[in-house]
Amino acid sequence: MASIDLNSDLGENSAEHTVSDDAAMLEIVTSANVSCGFHAGSAEGIRDTLAAAVANGVVIGAHPSYRDRENFGRSPLEPDSRTLQAEVEYQLGALIALAGAVGGRVAYVKPHGALYNTIARDERQARAVVAGVRSVDANLVVLGLAGGVVLDIAARAGVPVASEAFADRGYLPDGSLVPRSQPGAVLHDASAVARRMVRFAESGVIRAVDGTDVRIDAQSICVHGDSPGAVAMAAETKRMLQDAGIEIVPFVTPLAI
């Protein structure tokens, strides 16, 4: 790869609970997946993160989730398709309005947590999410897990797509993520994570937890904002990628849609 995007999940802080250093991450990443409020964050905090993204020239993405603040959006749910589509539309509408209020524009959509993992394999929920995105703005790019079914459904519906690799998450041999309940799910060593991403950028493969290599086709790399040591991992990953001659650039810009 000559270039790659670096993204992070942000806008998840509230007065009661700080989970990420958004200001520091926004000086490193090129794209920000900003919470829409259903799993975490507050209206004023989300607005502040959006304003900081605009100030740093970071591309804004919407990060909708299940309605699940109690479990940070990481519990699998089974909303009916009508409800899920409406909740996606509601979240996108709110974030688009807040972004516009601070001079920004939402360029893409990356679902969060359990919803993200579910629509990588569940066609019914994937169709509901794509329908929600398409009804709000069919030009919004859907960012998802490489090989996920939602990307195929979105592409066939005429919605642009992009895929990502995870710097700080373990992979299973089939290309899915190690469940957070299992050992090896979340990685913390900044140097090891950065070396792993340089290898991915150079060869297109990531080492799975069983020692095999998984081929990943991705245009963006994610470092979760709420992971311990997230800023250090993102900074080291960016530094090592650039040292390897790989440019860090957004995978999409608002001007392109």
Short mmCIF file of C-alpha atoms in Angstrom, two decimals, residues 9-93:
data_model
loop_
_atom_site.label_atom_id
_atom_site.label_comp_id
_atom_site.label_asym_id
_atom_site.label_seq_id
_atom_site.Cartn_x
_atom_site.Cartn_y
_atom_site.Cartn_z
CA ASP A 9 -13.99 5.65 17.72
CA LEU A 10 -14.52 8.94 19.56
CA GLY A 11 -17.23 11.15 21.08
CA GLU A 12 -17.94 8.53 23.75
CA ASN A 13 -17.13 10.62 26.83
CA SER A 14 -19.68 12.05 29.24
CA ALA A 15 -19.52 14.07 32.45
CA GLU A 16 -19.78 10.83 34.42
CA HIS A 17 -17.43 8.67 32.37
CA THR A 18 -14.31 9.53 30.35
CA VAL A 19 -13.23 6.69 28.09
CA SER A 20 -10.90 8.33 25.57
CA ASP A 21 -8.59 11.28 25.01
CA ASP A 22 -10.35 12.68 21.98
CA ALA A 23 -8.18 15.80 21.74
CA ALA A 24 -4.98 13.75 21.54
CA MET A 25 -6.41 11.18 19.12
CA LEU A 26 -7.66 13.90 16.79
CA GLU A 27 -4.08 15.10 16.38
CA ILE A 28 -3.11 11.62 15.11
CA VAL A 29 -5.96 10.06 13.12
CA THR A 30 -7.29 11.07 9.73
CA SER A 31 -10.87 9.87 10.30
CA ALA A 32 -13.06 9.95 13.43
CA ASN A 33 -16.01 7.64 14.03
CA VAL A 34 -18.12 9.86 16.29
CA SER A 35 -20.72 8.39 18.63
CA CYS A 36 -24.32 9.22 17.83
CA GLY A 37 -25.33 8.96 21.49
CA PHE A 38 -27.11 5.58 21.64
CA HIS A 39 -24.20 3.70 23.27
CA ALA A 40 -22.17 6.49 24.87
CA GLY A 41 -21.45 10.20 24.92
CA SER A 42 -23.47 13.34 25.61
CA ALA A 43 -24.87 15.92 23.20
CA GLU A 44 -22.40 18.59 24.29
CA GLY A 45 -19.46 16.17 24.37
CA ILE A 46 -20.24 14.84 20.92
CA ARG A 47 -20.53 18.40 19.62
CA ASP A 48 -17.16 19.26 21.15
CA THR A 49 -15.53 16.23 19.51
CA LEU A 50 -17.03 17.17 16.15
CA ALA A 51 -15.72 20.74 16.50
CA ALA A 52 -12.25 19.42 17.36
CA ALA A 53 -12.35 17.11 14.34
CA VAL A 54 -13.17 20.07 12.10
CA ALA A 55 -10.36 22.12 13.66
CA ASN A 56 -7.86 19.31 13.03
CA GLY A 57 -9.03 18.58 9.48
CA VAL A 58 -10.16 15.10 10.45
CA VAL A 59 -12.87 13.48 8.33
CA ILE A 60 -16.08 12.80 10.29
CA GLY A 61 -17.91 9.49 10.30
CA ALA A 62 -21.12 8.58 12.12
CA HIS A 63 -20.85 5.76 14.67
CA PRO A 64 -24.42 4.50 15.25
CA SER A 65 -25.18 1.59 17.53
CA TYR A 66 -27.90 -0.43 19.16
CA ARG A 67 -29.85 1.51 21.80
CA ASP A 68 -27.66 0.10 24.60
CA ARG A 69 -25.94 2.64 26.85
CA GLU A 70 -25.95 0.18 29.75
CA ASN A 71 -23.56 -2.16 27.95
CA PHE A 72 -21.70 0.40 25.79
CA GLY A 73 -23.39 -1.02 22.70
CA ARG A 74 -21.49 -4.28 22.99
CA SER A 75 -24.39 -6.64 23.74
CA PRO A 76 -25.93 -8.42 20.72
CA LEU A 77 -29.57 -7.41 20.25
CA GLU A 78 -32.33 -8.44 17.86
CA PRO A 79 -34.41 -5.34 17.04
CA ASP A 80 -36.92 -5.83 14.27
CA SER A 81 -35.88 -4.42 10.90
CA ARG A 82 -38.26 -1.45 11.02
CA THR A 83 -36.99 -0.39 14.43
CA LEU A 84 -33.33 -0.83 13.51
CA GLN A 85 -33.68 1.17 10.30
CA ALA A 86 -35.45 4.01 12.11
CA GLU A 87 -32.86 4.06 14.90
CA VAL A 88 -30.03 4.28 12.35
CA GLU A 89 -31.83 7.12 10.56
CA TYR A 90 -32.41 8.93 13.87
CA GLN A 91 -28.75 8.68 14.88
CA LEU A 92 -27.44 9.78 11.50
CA GLY A 93 -29.80 12.73 11.45
#
